[in-house]
PDB file of C-alpha atoms in Angstrom:
ATOM      1  CA  MET A  29     -29.161  30.181 112.839  1.00 46.00           C
ATOM      2  CA  VAL A  30     -28.158  33.587 114.125  1.00 45.00           C
ATOM      3  CA  SER A  31     -30.711  36.361 113.879  1.00 51.00           C
ATOM      4  CA  ARG A  32     -29.535  39.929 113.524  1.00 53.00           C
ATOM      5  CA  GLY A  33     -31.419  43.184 113.802  1.00 58.00           C
ATOM      6  CA  ASN A  34     -35.047  43.715 114.621  1.00 62.00           C
ATOM      7  CA  PRO A  35     -36.965  40.412 114.469  1.00 57.00           C
ATOM      8  CA  MET A  36     -40.028  42.246 113.167  1.00 57.00           C
ATOM      9  CA  ASP A  37     -38.056  43.045 109.963  1.00 67.00           C
ATOM     10  CA  HIS A  38     -38.087  39.325 109.106  1.00 67.00           C
ATOM     11  CA  PRO A  39     -41.009  37.140 108.011  1.00 78.00           C
ATOM     12  CA  THR A  40     -43.407  36.202 110.803  1.00 82.00           C
ATOM     13  CA  PRO A  41     -42.371  32.880 112.333  1.00 87.00           C
ATOM     14  CA  ILE A  42     -44.845  30.083 112.953  1.00 93.00           C
ATOM     15  CA  TYR A  43     -43.286  29.169 116.304  1.00 95.00           C
ATOM     16  CA  ILE A  44     -41.301  31.218 118.819  1.00 95.00           C
ATOM     17  CA  ALA A  45     -39.056  29.843 121.553  1.00 96.00           C
ATOM     18  CA  ARG A  46     -40.066  30.997 125.027  1.00 96.00           C
ATOM     19  CA  LYS A  47     -36.675  32.675 125.508  1.00 95.00           C
ATOM     20  CA  GLU A  48     -37.206  34.725 122.292  1.00 94.00           C
ATOM     21  CA  VAL A  49     -40.730  35.986 123.046  1.00 92.00           C
ATOM     22  CA  HIS A  50     -39.575  39.350 124.434  1.00 90.00           C
ATOM     23  CA  LYS A  51     -38.088  40.241 121.025  1.00 91.00           C
ATOM     24  CA  TYR A  52     -41.500  40.079 119.361  1.00 88.00           C
ATOM     25  CA  PHE A  53     -43.692  41.150 122.283  1.00 87.00           C
ATOM     26  CA  PRO A  54     -42.003  43.849 124.408  1.00 86.00           C
ATOM     27  CA  GLY A  55     -43.230  43.693 127.978  1.00 85.00           C
ATOM     28  CA  LEU A  56     -43.956  39.956 127.838  1.00 88.00           C
ATOM     29  CA  SER A  57     -41.292  37.913 129.600  1.00 92.00           C
ATOM     30  CA  SER A  58     -40.459  34.240 129.414  1.00 94.00           C
ATOM     31  CA  LYS A  59     -40.943  34.034 133.180  1.00 95.00           C
ATOM     32  CA  THR A  60     -44.506  35.350 132.881  1.00 93.00           C
ATOM     33  CA  LEU A  61     -45.280  32.682 130.290  1.00 94.00           C
ATOM     34  CA  ALA A  62     -43.708  29.977 132.476  1.00 95.00           C
ATOM     35  CA  ASN A  63     -45.832  31.109 135.436  1.00 96.00           C
ATOM     36  CA  GLN A  64     -49.000  31.159 133.333  1.00 93.00           C
ATOM     37  CA  ASN A  65     -48.254  27.665 132.031  1.00 93.00           C
ATOM     38  CA  SER A  66     -47.765  26.301 135.545  1.00 95.00           C
ATOM     39  CA  GLN A  67     -51.236  27.665 136.410  1.00 95.00           C
ATOM     40  CA  GLY A  68     -52.835  26.239 133.264  1.00 93.00           C
ATOM     41  CA  LYS A  69     -53.324  29.724 131.799  1.00 91.00           C
ATOM     42  CA  GLY A  70     -51.927  31.566 128.810  1.00 89.00           C
ATOM     43  CA  PRO A  71     -51.047  30.246 125.370  1.00 93.00           C
ATOM     44  CA  THR A  72     -50.482  26.517 124.889  1.00 94.00           C
ATOM     45  CA  PRO A  73     -46.806  25.563 125.201  1.00 95.00           C
ATOM     46  CA  ILE A  74     -45.203  23.125 122.775  1.00 96.00           C
ATOM     47  CA  LYS A  75     -42.314  21.241 124.346  1.00 96.00           C
ATOM     48  CA  ARG A  76     -39.432  19.818 122.349  1.00 95.00           C
ATOM     49  CA  GLY A  77     -36.936  18.305 124.751  1.00 96.00           C
ATOM     50  CA  ARG A  78     -36.007  21.057 127.200  1.00 94.00           C
ATOM     51  CA  LEU A  79     -37.134  23.844 124.880  1.00 96.00           C
ATOM     52  CA  VAL A  80     -40.586  25.408 124.995  1.00 97.00           C
ATOM     53  CA  PHE A  81     -42.202  27.005 121.961  1.00 97.00           C
ATOM     54  CA  TYR A  82     -45.455  28.850 121.288  1.00 96.00           C
ATOM     55  CA  ARG A  83     -47.445  29.362 118.104  1.00 96.00           C
ATOM     56  CA  PHE A  84     -46.939  32.975 117.018  1.00 94.00           C
ATOM     57  CA  ASP A  85     -50.641  33.516 116.269  1.00 93.00           C
ATOM     58  CA  GLU A  86     -51.694  32.222 119.685  1.00 93.00           C
ATOM     59  CA  LEU A  87     -49.134  34.432 121.444  1.00 92.00           C
ATOM     60  CA  LYS A  88     -50.244  37.448 119.425  1.00 90.00           C
ATOM     61  CA  ASP A  89     -53.917  36.884 120.297  1.00 90.00           C
ATOM     62  CA  SER A  90     -53.105  36.399 123.976  1.00 87.00           C
ATOM     63  CA  PHE A  91     -50.847  39.475 124.076  1.00 84.00           C
ATOM     64  CA  GLU A  92     -53.434  41.671 122.331  1.00 85.00           C
ATOM     65  CA  ARG A  93     -56.164  40.551 124.744  1.00 84.00           C
ATOM     66  CA  LYS A  94     -53.923  41.466 127.692  1.00 79.00           C
ATOM     67  CA  GLN A  95     -53.075  44.843 126.140  1.00 75.00           C
ATOM     68  CA  GLY A  96     -56.766  45.558 125.512  1.00 73.00           C
ATOM     69  CA  LYS A  97     -57.652  44.858 129.141  1.00 63.00           C
ATOM     70  CA  ALA A  98     -54.844  47.106 130.340  1.00 51.00           C
ATOM     71  CA  GLY A  99     -55.980  49.860 127.970  1.00 48.00           C
ATOM     72  CA  ARG A 100     -59.538  49.712 129.271  1.00 47.00           C
ATOM     73  CA  LEU A 101     -58.314  49.892 132.856  1.00 39.00           C
ATOM     74  CA  ILE A 102     -56.214  52.949 132.131  1.00 40.00           C
ATOM     75  CA  THR A 103     -59.060  54.776 130.368  1.00 42.00           C
ATOM     76  CA  LYS A 104     -61.364  54.175 133.339  1.00 43.00           C
ATOM     77  CA  LEU A 105     -58.984  55.888 135.783  1.00 42.00           C
TER      78      LEU A 105
END
């Protein structure tokens, strides 16, 4: 399936492939998620063969927590 346009214009997916995460969460890279997973941190990965997926809701919660921490740091400066 080929996706065209802004992914946020489409219905919210249940799962997102690691390589597609940046389309839904600007500033969050697949490499960051891979590093977090190797350290036992971040959202829980779901592996299907060589592909890695994440639950959209879990990614969203994790991303919003990170953004909130960054926002608090900036306001303290």
